[in-house]
Amino acid sequence: MDSLLFLCARRIITHRPLPTLPTHLYPILFQVAFLDGRPLVLWDLLATWPFPVLDFQRLVGHRELLQDYPCKLCIEAVIEAVVVQLWRELEEPGCHSSLRVLDMTRLSDSVSGYTAAGLTSWFSTEALAKACVEVSKHQQEFQRRRSNQHKGLSGAATAAATLQPPGVDVHTDLYVSRASYKILRDALQARAVSPLRLRCREFKAHHISASEIVTLLESLDPSCVRRVELCYNNLGLGDLLEILPHLSRFPELRSLKLQDNNIDVRRPTPESAMRIHCVARKLGMLPSLRELNLGSSRLSGNLYQILCDLQAPLESLELASCSLIPTDIAFLSQSFHAPALKRLDLSGHDFSQGLLEPLQLLLEESSSSLLQLDLMDCRIADSHLDALLPTLLRCSRLRFLGLCNNPLSTATLKDLLQKTLGLPDLHLVVYPIPKDCYKPEALDSGWNFVADDELLSATRAEISQLLENSGRTNLVWTYNPFGHEALDYFSL
């Protein structure tokens, strides 16, 4: 239920122009105007914003009210209002806004609503890049006009006439694709001289080349970057060797995600072995690295060679569908990473074939730290889960367990539920549709197994009843793997 202050603020923003406002009302008015989808009110508030910082995450919070179209209009309104204010500061000496930092990091978390995950950040990246280029061009034109107007003046007079306002730093997460590469490149390269400057906290690049990634990385502020995600870019070992040296510019880089590329070291040649060694050495030059995602890389037998030079233990390691063999998981269980792991993703491996015992050893070593465990699509049958369960129950801090797409029975899942009630922090379990809730349907091309809705509904009802009887109202069991974002253990 909304507070009385929130409801009063909603009443105020229905009238334009806004009345003269006390400073302390600006944050709540901004929040209400954004969540109610009122871009013109946001424009008015930005024109007289009384604080040096505007932080979206702090002001808007996590509210699921705003739909896609109003969300885009509101973001555009805020950016355009900042652009107009910077133009005024250029054109009218003495006209200075209080705003110096616009923090749009974690924007997609703040305004999730009906917007698909990440969509807000993709859109805001392009909008911000266009605004930076626009402001930079306006500044260059203004300086040319001023320079012509002050020809013949002394050097001191010319410098005073062309003195630039301090501008605005935009802290943001940048998501770049093929469509937005050029405009973002131009915006970042103008950063040094533009009054509107992008400072990137999280950088994501999809479907662009290694050389284009390097161009963008070279233009980022080294002090700000915390996360880099280079996915779906078809990067091989040679491409990584081109990119990784540029990541060492970022002393605070904590997370590197490289999933769904073209990294295949299953049958190393002398040349590829040397490249693996070089990649490991470059990873070792990232002293703050705590999260690594190599999902869909083919690493069979080479995990040690990739991780051997890391300076500090990883807290999050995602190795989904990496073709790991028992020696890879055995290495992990004996490494200094195991006792530090908070998140572990080994989805897409066949634990019915020799990997179960190494996994038990790994979970034993990480039991005091592990918060999230993903074992989806791992061919874990009832007997395998029975063998794994004693070790799993020692993971006393576990919050999330992912088991979907494994051939488990209803009886085994109910037993798992009952026994994991003793894990006090467990919050979410994504379980598979039980194998006894499927029915075979004959198709022309063979057999396809589909869920029997009646059996599945009965199983869901049983699970819900068990949860209700347990009193664990904070514990969620669902067979839907979507709509549940991965827990974030890094305060970036």
PDB file of N, CA, C and O in Angstrom, residues 341-408:
ATOM      1  N   LEU A 341      33.507 -20.549  -2.953  1.00  0.00           N
ATOM      2  CA  LEU A 341      32.428 -20.481  -3.942  1.00  0.00           C
ATOM      3  C   LEU A 341      31.086 -20.164  -3.292  1.00  0.00           C
ATOM      4  O   LEU A 341      30.628 -20.859  -2.383  1.00  0.00           O
ATOM      5  N   LYS A 342      30.431 -19.114  -3.810  1.00  0.00           N
ATOM      6  CA  LYS A 342      29.071 -18.781  -3.412  1.00  0.00           C
ATOM      7  C   LYS A 342      28.070 -19.235  -4.482  1.00  0.00           C
ATOM      8  O   LYS A 342      26.931 -19.542  -4.164  1.00  0.00           O
ATOM      9  N   ARG A 343      28.524 -19.245  -5.719  1.00  0.00           N
ATOM     10  CA  ARG A 343      27.661 -19.670  -6.813  1.00  0.00           C
ATOM     11  C   ARG A 343      28.406 -20.665  -7.692  1.00  0.00           C
ATOM     12  O   ARG A 343      29.559 -20.422  -8.078  1.00  0.00           O
ATOM     13  N   LEU A 344      27.747 -21.764  -8.023  1.00  0.00           N
ATOM     14  CA  LEU A 344      28.352 -22.792  -8.867  1.00  0.00           C
ATOM     15  C   LEU A 344      27.307 -23.281  -9.854  1.00  0.00           C
ATOM     16  O   LEU A 344      26.217 -23.699  -9.471  1.00  0.00           O
ATOM     17  N   ASP A 345      27.639 -23.222 -11.141  1.00  0.00           N
ATOM     18  CA  ASP A 345      26.737 -23.687 -12.196  1.00  0.00           C
ATOM     19  C   ASP A 345      27.458 -24.760 -13.008  1.00  0.00           C
ATOM     20  O   ASP A 345      28.414 -24.469 -13.727  1.00  0.00           O
ATOM     21  N   LEU A 346      26.989 -25.981 -12.879  1.00  0.00           N
ATOM     22  CA  LEU A 346      27.536 -27.110 -13.632  1.00  0.00           C
ATOM     23  C   LEU A 346      26.456 -27.736 -14.508  1.00  0.00           C
ATOM     24  O   LEU A 346      26.512 -28.924 -14.839  1.00  0.00           O
ATOM     25  N   SER A 347      25.471 -26.954 -14.902  1.00  0.00           N
ATOM     26  CA  SER A 347      24.369 -27.457 -15.725  1.00  0.00           C
ATOM     27  C   SER A 347      24.892 -28.019 -17.041  1.00  0.00           C
ATOM     28  O   SER A 347      25.944 -27.621 -17.539  1.00  0.00           O
ATOM     29  N   GLY A 348      24.106 -28.958 -17.602  1.00  0.00           N
ATOM     30  CA  GLY A 348      24.446 -29.485 -18.922  1.00  0.00           C
ATOM     31  C   GLY A 348      25.527 -30.542 -18.921  1.00  0.00           C
ATOM     32  O   GLY A 348      26.062 -30.871 -19.989  1.00  0.00           O
ATOM     33  N   HIS A 349      25.874 -31.116 -17.749  1.00  0.00           N
ATOM     34  CA  HIS A 349      26.838 -32.214 -17.677  1.00  0.00           C
ATOM     35  C   HIS A 349      26.127 -33.495 -17.259  1.00  0.00           C
ATOM     36  O   HIS A 349      25.139 -33.455 -16.519  1.00  0.00           O
ATOM     37  N   ASP A 350      26.630 -34.624 -17.712  1.00  0.00           N
ATOM     38  CA  ASP A 350      25.997 -35.910 -17.440  1.00  0.00           C
ATOM     39  C   ASP A 350      26.583 -36.497 -16.156  1.00  0.00           C
ATOM     40  O   ASP A 350      27.649 -37.114 -16.170  1.00  0.00           O
ATOM     41  N   PHE A 351      25.871 -36.306 -15.039  1.00  0.00           N
ATOM     42  CA  PHE A 351      26.376 -36.799 -13.757  1.00  0.00           C
ATOM     43  C   PHE A 351      26.036 -38.268 -13.532  1.00  0.00           C
ATOM     44  O   PHE A 351      26.339 -38.823 -12.471  1.00  0.00           O
ATOM     45  N   SER A 352      25.443 -38.888 -14.525  1.00  0.00           N
ATOM     46  CA  SER A 352      25.230 -40.340 -14.426  1.00  0.00           C
ATOM     47  C   SER A 352      26.462 -41.101 -14.899  1.00  0.00           C
ATOM     48  O   SER A 352      26.506 -42.331 -14.809  1.00  0.00           O
ATOM     49  N   GLN A 353      27.472 -40.393 -15.393  1.00  0.00           N
ATOM     50  CA  GLN A 353      28.634 -41.042 -15.992  1.00  0.00           C
ATOM     51  C   GLN A 353      29.944 -40.554 -15.355  1.00  0.00           C
ATOM     52  O   GLN A 353      30.705 -39.797 -15.938  1.00  0.00           O
ATOM     53  N   GLY A 354      30.201 -40.920 -14.102  1.00  0.00           N
ATOM     54  CA  GLY A 354      31.514 -40.708 -13.503  1.00  0.00           C
ATOM     55  C   GLY A 354      31.750 -39.353 -12.863  1.00  0.00           C
ATOM     56  O   GLY A 354      32.822 -39.134 -12.292  1.00  0.00           O
ATOM     57  N   LEU A 355      30.792 -38.443 -12.955  1.00  0.00           N
ATOM     58  CA  LEU A 355      31.005 -37.113 -12.389  1.00  0.00           C
ATOM     59  C   LEU A 355      30.412 -36.947 -10.987  1.00  0.00           C
ATOM     60  O   LEU A 355      30.689 -35.957 -10.317  1.00  0.00           O
ATOM     61  N   LEU A 356      29.612 -37.925 -10.543  1.00  0.00           N
ATOM     62  CA  LEU A 356      28.882 -37.742  -9.288  1.00  0.00           C
ATOM     63  C   LEU A 356      29.825 -37.698  -8.080  1.00  0.00           C
ATOM     64  O   LEU A 356      29.687 -36.826  -7.215  1.00  0.00           O
ATOM     65  N   GLU A 357      30.772 -38.612  -8.022  1.00  0.00           N
ATOM     66  CA  GLU A 357      31.684 -38.630  -6.865  1.00  0.00           C
ATOM     67  C   GLU A 357      32.539 -37.364  -6.801  1.00  0.00           C
ATOM     68  O   GLU A 357      32.669 -36.764  -5.718  1.00  0.00           O
ATOM     69  N   PRO A 358      33.144 -36.902  -7.913  1.00  0.00           N
ATOM     70  CA  PRO A 358      33.868 -35.624  -7.847  1.00  0.00           C
ATOM     71  C   PRO A 358      32.968 -34.455  -7.423  1.00  0.00           C
ATOM     72  O   PRO A 358      33.414 -33.559  -6.698  1.00  0.00           O
ATOM     73  N   LEU A 359      31.691 -34.477  -7.854  1.00  0.00           N
ATOM     74  CA  LEU A 359      30.770 -33.417  -7.443  1.00  0.00           C
ATOM     75  C   LEU A 359      30.542 -33.460  -5.939  1.00  0.00           C
ATOM     76  O   LEU A 359      30.505 -32.404  -5.275  1.00  0.00           O
ATOM     77  N   GLN A 360      30.394 -34.650  -5.371  1.00  0.00           N
ATOM     78  CA  GLN A 360      30.218 -34.761  -3.921  1.00  0.00           C
ATOM     79  C   GLN A 360      31.409 -34.162  -3.181  1.00  0.00           C
ATOM     80  O   GLN A 360      31.239 -33.431  -2.199  1.00  0.00           O
ATOM     81  N   LEU A 361      32.600 -34.448  -3.651  1.00  0.00           N
ATOM     82  CA  LEU A 361      33.803 -33.899  -3.010  1.00  0.00           C
ATOM     83  C   LEU A 361      33.832 -32.375  -3.122  1.00  0.00           C
ATOM     84  O   LEU A 361      34.187 -31.675  -2.166  1.00  0.00           O
ATOM     85  N   LEU A 362      33.430 -31.857  -4.300  1.00  0.00           N
ATOM     86  CA  LEU A 362      33.419 -30.411  -4.505  1.00  0.00           C
ATOM     87  C   LEU A 362      32.409 -29.734  -3.577  1.00  0.00           C
ATOM     88  O   LEU A 362      32.705 -28.691  -2.972  1.00  0.00           O
ATOM     89  N   LEU A 363      31.213 -30.323  -3.454  1.00  0.00           N
ATOM     90  CA  LEU A 363      30.198 -29.737  -2.581  1.00  0.00           C
ATOM     91  C   LEU A 363      30.625 -29.793  -1.118  1.00  0.00           C
ATOM     92  O   LEU A 363      30.320 -28.881  -0.334  1.00  0.00           O
ATOM     93  N   GLU A 364      31.309 -30.838  -0.730  1.00  0.00           N
ATOM     94  CA  GLU A 364      31.818 -30.907   0.644  1.00  0.00           C
ATOM     95  C   GLU A 364      32.782 -29.763   0.934  1.00  0.00           C
ATOM     96  O   GLU A 364      32.719 -29.132   1.992  1.00  0.00           O
ATOM     97  N   GLU A 365      33.643 -29.464  -0.034  1.00  0.00           N
ATOM     98  CA  GLU A 365      34.629 -28.396   0.165  1.00  0.00           C
ATOM     99  C   GLU A 365      33.998 -27.012   0.134  1.00  0.00           C
ATOM    100  O   GLU A 365      34.511 -26.075   0.757  1.00  0.00           O
ATOM    101  N   SER A 366      32.905 -26.857  -0.594  1.00  0.00           N
ATOM    102  CA  SER A 366      32.268 -25.542  -0.720  1.00  0.00           C
ATOM    103  C   SER A 366      31.025 -25.411   0.161  1.00  0.00           C
ATOM    104  O   SER A 366      30.312 -24.411   0.080  1.00  0.00           O
ATOM    105  N   SER A 367      30.761 -26.370   1.020  1.00  0.00           N
ATOM    106  CA  SER A 367      29.513 -26.417   1.773  1.00  0.00           C
ATOM    107  C   SER A 367      29.319 -25.229   2.713  1.00  0.00           C
ATOM    108  O   SER A 367      28.190 -24.820   2.975  1.00  0.00           O
ATOM    109  N   SER A 368      30.400 -24.664   3.219  1.00  0.00           N
ATOM    110  CA  SER A 368      30.261 -23.555   4.169  1.00  0.00           C
ATOM    111  C   SER A 368      30.035 -22.216   3.489  1.00  0.00           C
ATOM    112  O   SER A 368      29.671 -21.242   4.160  1.00  0.00           O
ATOM    113  N   SER A 369      30.233 -22.144   2.170  1.00  0.00           N
ATOM    114  CA  SER A 369      30.105 -20.858   1.473  1.00  0.00           C
ATOM    115  C   SER A 369      29.009 -20.847   0.408  1.00  0.00           C
ATOM    116  O   SER A 369      28.497 -19.785   0.057  1.00  0.00           O
ATOM    117  N   LEU A 370      28.598 -22.004  -0.095  1.00  0.00           N
ATOM    118  CA  LEU A 370      27.751 -22.071  -1.284  1.00  0.00           C
ATOM    119  C   LEU A 370      26.349 -21.522  -1.028  1.00  0.00           C
ATOM    120  O   LEU A 370      25.664 -21.934  -0.092  1.00  0.00           O
ATOM    121  N   LEU A 371      25.925 -20.590  -1.893  1.00  0.00           N
ATOM    122  CA  LEU A 371      24.605 -19.979  -1.806  1.00  0.00           C
ATOM    123  C   LEU A 371      23.699 -20.403  -2.967  1.00  0.00           C
ATOM    124  O   LEU A 371      22.490 -20.482  -2.809  1.00  0.00           O
ATOM    125  N   GLN A 372      24.290 -20.650  -4.135  1.00  0.00           N
ATOM    126  CA  GLN A 372      23.484 -20.987  -5.311  1.00  0.00           C
ATOM    127  C   GLN A 372      24.130 -22.144  -6.050  1.00  0.00           C
ATOM    128  O   GLN A 372      25.324 -22.107  -6.360  1.00  0.00           O
ATOM    129  N   LEU A 373      23.326 -23.162  -6.356  1.00  0.00           N
ATOM    130  CA  LEU A 373      23.818 -24.344  -7.065  1.00  0.00           C
ATOM    131  C   LEU A 373      22.887 -24.646  -8.229  1.00  0.00           C
ATOM    132  O   LEU A 373      21.688 -24.854  -8.039  1.00  0.00           O
ATOM    133  N   ASP A 374      23.436 -24.660  -9.441  1.00  0.00           N
ATOM    134  CA  ASP A 374      22.685 -24.973 -10.654  1.00  0.00           C
ATOM    135  C   ASP A 374      23.153 -26.320 -11.189  1.00  0.00           C
ATOM    136  O   ASP A 374      24.320 -26.466 -11.589  1.00  0.00           O
ATOM    137  N   LEU A 375      22.237 -27.287 -11.207  1.00  0.00           N
ATOM    138  CA  LEU A 375      22.515 -28.619 -11.768  1.00  0.00           C
ATOM    139  C   LEU A 375      21.385 -28.978 -12.729  1.00  0.00           C
ATOM    140  O   LEU A 375      20.801 -30.061 -12.665  1.00  0.00           O
ATOM    141  N   MET A 376      21.065 -28.075 -13.627  1.00  0.00           N
ATOM    142  CA  MET A 376      19.964 -28.288 -14.554  1.00  0.00           C
ATOM    143  C   MET A 376      20.420 -29.121 -15.750  1.00  0.00           C
ATOM    144  O   MET A 376      21.547 -28.971 -16.214  1.00  0.00           O
ATOM    145  N   ASP A 377      19.546 -30.006 -16.212  1.00  0.00           N
ATOM    146  CA  ASP A 377      19.815 -30.808 -17.401  1.00  0.00           C
ATOM    147  C   ASP A 377      21.092 -31.631 -17.228  1.00  0.00           C
ATOM    148  O   ASP A 377      21.974 -31.625 -18.084  1.00  0.00           O
ATOM    149  N   CYS A 378      21.183 -32.335 -16.094  1.00  0.00           N
ATOM    150  CA  CYS A 378      22.399 -33.098 -15.777  1.00  0.00           C
ATOM    151  C   CYS A 378      22.155 -34.612 -15.701  1.00  0.00           C
ATOM    152  O   CYS A 378      23.009 -35.337 -15.188  1.00  0.00           O
ATOM    153  N   ARG A 379      20.988 -35.086 -16.173  1.00  0.00           N
ATOM    154  CA  ARG A 379      20.658 -36.514 -16.163  1.00  0.00           C
ATOM    155  C   ARG A 379      20.740 -37.100 -14.751  1.00  0.00           C
ATOM    156  O   ARG A 379      21.146 -38.270 -14.565  1.00  0.00           O
ATOM    157  N   ILE A 380      20.402 -36.296 -13.771  1.00  0.00           N
ATOM    158  CA  ILE A 380      20.390 -36.767 -12.389  1.00  0.00           C
ATOM    159  C   ILE A 380      19.087 -37.529 -12.142  1.00  0.00           C
ATOM    160  O   ILE A 380      17.999 -36.951 -12.198  1.00  0.00           O
ATOM    161  N   ALA A 381      19.208 -38.829 -11.887  1.00  0.00           N
ATOM    162  CA  ALA A 381      18.047 -39.675 -11.614  1.00  0.00           C
ATOM    163  C   ALA A 381      17.848 -39.798 -10.101  1.00  0.00           C
ATOM    164  O   ALA A 381      18.636 -39.273  -9.304  1.00  0.00           O
ATOM    165  N   ASP A 382      16.802 -40.519  -9.686  1.00  0.00           N
ATOM    166  CA  ASP A 382      16.498 -40.656  -8.264  1.00  0.00           C
ATOM    167  C   ASP A 382      17.690 -41.180  -7.472  1.00  0.00           C
ATOM    168  O   ASP A 382      18.015 -40.668  -6.399  1.00  0.00           O
ATOM    169  N   SER A 383      18.343 -42.214  -7.983  1.00  0.00           N
ATOM    170  CA  SER A 383      19.467 -42.823  -7.246  1.00  0.00           C
ATOM    171  C   SER A 383      20.626 -41.845  -7.097  1.00  0.00           C
ATOM    172  O   SER A 383      21.307 -41.833  -6.062  1.00  0.00           O
ATOM    173  N   HIS A 384      20.860 -41.022  -8.115  1.00  0.00           N
ATOM    174  CA  HIS A 384      21.952 -40.044  -8.029  1.00  0.00           C
ATOM    175  C   HIS A 384      21.639 -38.979  -6.982  1.00  0.00           C
ATOM    176  O   HIS A 384      22.526 -38.585  -6.204  1.00  0.00           O
ATOM    177  N   LEU A 385      20.386 -38.513  -6.964  1.00  0.00           N
ATOM    178  CA  LEU A 385      20.029 -37.485  -5.978  1.00  0.00           C
ATOM    179  C   LEU A 385      20.073 -38.064  -4.565  1.00  0.00           C
ATOM    180  O   LEU A 385      20.506 -37.383  -3.621  1.00  0.00           O
ATOM    181  N   ASP A 386      19.661 -39.308  -4.412  1.00  0.00           N
ATOM    182  CA  ASP A 386      19.748 -39.957  -3.096  1.00  0.00           C
ATOM    183  C   ASP A 386      21.190 -39.984  -2.607  1.00  0.00           C
ATOM    184  O   ASP A 386      21.466 -39.741  -1.419  1.00  0.00           O
ATOM    185  N   ALA A 387      22.111 -40.272  -3.507  1.00  0.00           N
ATOM    186  CA  ALA A 387      23.528 -40.326  -3.126  1.00  0.00           C
ATOM    187  C   ALA A 387      24.082 -38.936  -2.830  1.00  0.00           C
ATOM    188  O   ALA A 387      24.949 -38.767  -1.959  1.00  0.00           O
ATOM    189  N   LEU A 388      23.568 -37.941  -3.551  1.00  0.00           N
ATOM    190  CA  LEU A 388      24.081 -36.574  -3.412  1.00  0.00           C
ATOM    191  C   LEU A 388      23.486 -35.842  -2.214  1.00  0.00           C
ATOM    192  O   LEU A 388      24.099 -34.921  -1.668  1.00  0.00           O
ATOM    193  N   LEU A 389      22.306 -36.270  -1.779  1.00  0.00           N
ATOM    194  CA  LEU A 389      21.549 -35.504  -0.794  1.00  0.00           C
ATOM    195  C   LEU A 389      22.288 -35.284   0.529  1.00  0.00           C
ATOM    196  O   LEU A 389      22.263 -34.158   1.066  1.00  0.00           O
ATOM    197  N   PRO A 390      22.954 -36.270   1.120  1.00  0.00           N
ATOM    198  CA  PRO A 390      23.655 -36.003   2.385  1.00  0.00           C
ATOM    199  C   PRO A 390      24.670 -34.862   2.268  1.00  0.00           C
ATOM    200  O   PRO A 390      24.794 -34.026   3.180  1.00  0.00           O
ATOM    201  N   THR A 391      25.381 -34.831   1.149  1.00  0.00           N
ATOM    202  CA  THR A 391      26.349 -33.747   0.945  1.00  0.00           C
ATOM    203  C   THR A 391      25.634 -32.432   0.722  1.00  0.00           C
ATOM    204  O   THR A 391      26.048 -31.385   1.247  1.00  0.00           O
ATOM    205  N   LEU A 392      24.558 -32.469  -0.036  1.00  0.00           N
ATOM    206  CA  LEU A 392      23.791 -31.252  -0.321  1.00  0.00           C
ATOM    207  C   LEU A 392      23.253 -30.632   0.960  1.00  0.00           C
ATOM    208  O   LEU A 392      23.242 -29.402   1.117  1.00  0.00           O
ATOM    209  N   LEU A 393      22.831 -31.455   1.902  1.00  0.00           N
ATOM    210  CA  LEU A 393      22.262 -30.951   3.147  1.00  0.00           C
ATOM    211  C   LEU A 393      23.309 -30.312   4.044  1.00  0.00           C
ATOM    212  O   LEU A 393      22.960 -29.597   4.992  1.00  0.00           O
ATOM    213  N   ARG A 394      24.596 -30.554   3.750  1.00  0.00           N
ATOM    214  CA  ARG A 394      25.651 -29.882   4.517  1.00  0.00           C
ATOM    215  C   ARG A 394      25.908 -28.468   4.019  1.00  0.00           C
ATOM    216  O   ARG A 394      26.649 -27.707   4.650  1.00  0.00           O
ATOM    217  N   CYS A 395      25.291 -28.113   2.864  1.00  0.00           N
ATOM    218  CA  CYS A 395      25.434 -26.738   2.340  1.00  0.00           C
ATOM    219  C   CYS A 395      24.448 -25.850   3.088  1.00  0.00           C
ATOM    220  O   CYS A 395      23.373 -25.506   2.594  1.00  0.00           O
ATOM    221  N   SER A 396      24.804 -25.490   4.308  1.00  0.00           N
ATOM    222  CA  SER A 396      23.863 -24.890   5.252  1.00  0.00           C
ATOM    223  C   SER A 396      23.419 -23.487   4.874  1.00  0.00           C
ATOM    224  O   SER A 396      22.416 -22.993   5.386  1.00  0.00           O
ATOM    225  N   ARG A 397      24.137 -22.811   3.966  1.00  0.00           N
ATOM    226  CA  ARG A 397      23.787 -21.436   3.584  1.00  0.00           C
ATOM    227  C   ARG A 397      23.067 -21.375   2.238  1.00  0.00           C
ATOM    228  O   ARG A 397      22.781 -20.287   1.730  1.00  0.00           O
ATOM    229  N   LEU A 398      22.742 -22.526   1.661  1.00  0.00           N
ATOM    230  CA  LEU A 398      22.185 -22.571   0.318  1.00  0.00           C
ATOM    231  C   LEU A 398      20.882 -21.773   0.221  1.00  0.00           C
ATOM    232  O   LEU A 398      19.982 -21.922   1.050  1.00  0.00           O
ATOM    233  N   ARG A 399      20.792 -20.926  -0.816  1.00  0.00           N
ATOM    234  CA  ARG A 399      19.590 -20.123  -1.057  1.00  0.00           C
ATOM    235  C   ARG A 399      18.823 -20.575  -2.300  1.00  0.00           C
ATOM    236  O   ARG A 399      17.614 -20.437  -2.362  1.00  0.00           O
ATOM    237  N   PHE A 400      19.548 -21.053  -3.302  1.00  0.00           N
ATOM    238  CA  PHE A 400      18.917 -21.410  -4.582  1.00  0.00           C
ATOM    239  C   PHE A 400      19.425 -22.769  -5.026  1.00  0.00           C
ATOM    240  O   PHE A 400      20.631 -23.056  -4.967  1.00  0.00           O
ATOM    241  N   LEU A 401      18.503 -23.611  -5.495  1.00  0.00           N
ATOM    242  CA  LEU A 401      18.859 -24.923  -6.040  1.00  0.00           C
ATOM    243  C   LEU A 401      18.110 -25.116  -7.351  1.00  0.00           C
ATOM    244  O   LEU A 401      16.878 -25.058  -7.392  1.00  0.00           O
ATOM    245  N   GLY A 402      18.843 -25.320  -8.446  1.00  0.00           N
ATOM    246  CA  GLY A 402      18.245 -25.511  -9.762  1.00  0.00           C
ATOM    247  C   GLY A 402      18.412 -26.947 -10.223  1.00  0.00           C
ATOM    248  O   GLY A 402      19.545 -27.418 -10.383  1.00  0.00           O
ATOM    249  N   LEU A 403      17.295 -27.647 -10.440  1.00  0.00           N
ATOM    250  CA  LEU A 403      17.339 -29.062 -10.826  1.00  0.00           C
ATOM    251  C   LEU A 403      16.465 -29.380 -12.029  1.00  0.00           C
ATOM    252  O   LEU A 403      16.216 -30.552 -12.314  1.00  0.00           O
ATOM    253  N   CYS A 404      15.979 -28.374 -12.748  1.00  0.00           N
ATOM    254  CA  CYS A 404      15.035 -28.663 -13.818  1.00  0.00           C
ATOM    255  C   CYS A 404      15.689 -29.495 -14.933  1.00  0.00           C
ATOM    256  O   CYS A 404      16.909 -29.522 -15.081  1.00  0.00           O
ATOM    257  N   ASN A 405      14.821 -30.207 -15.681  1.00  0.00           N
ATOM    258  CA  ASN A 405      15.249 -31.073 -16.789  1.00  0.00           C
ATOM    259  C   ASN A 405      16.112 -32.239 -16.334  1.00  0.00           C
ATOM    260  O   ASN A 405      17.004 -32.681 -17.056  1.00  0.00           O
ATOM    261  N   ASN A 406      15.848 -32.746 -15.123  1.00  0.00           N
ATOM    262  CA  ASN A 406      16.468 -33.979 -14.657  1.00  0.00           C
ATOM    263  C   ASN A 406      15.364 -35.022 -14.451  1.00  0.00           C
ATOM    264  O   ASN A 406      14.252 -34.687 -14.033  1.00  0.00           O
ATOM    265  N   PRO A 407      15.641 -36.314 -14.738  1.00  0.00           N
ATOM    266  CA  PRO A 407      14.595 -37.358 -14.676  1.00  0.00           C
ATOM    267  C   PRO A 407      14.329 -37.820 -13.241  1.00  0.00           C
ATOM    268  O   PRO A 407      14.712 -38.927 -12.839  1.00  0.00           O
ATOM    269  N   LEU A 408      13.674 -36.982 -12.451  1.00  0.00           N
ATOM    270  CA  LEU A 408      13.377 -37.296 -11.058  1.00  0.00           C
ATOM    271  C   LEU A 408      11.891 -37.610 -10.896  1.00  0.00           C
ATOM    272  O   LEU A 408      11.044 -37.066 -11.612  1.00  0.00           O
TER     273      LEU A 408
END
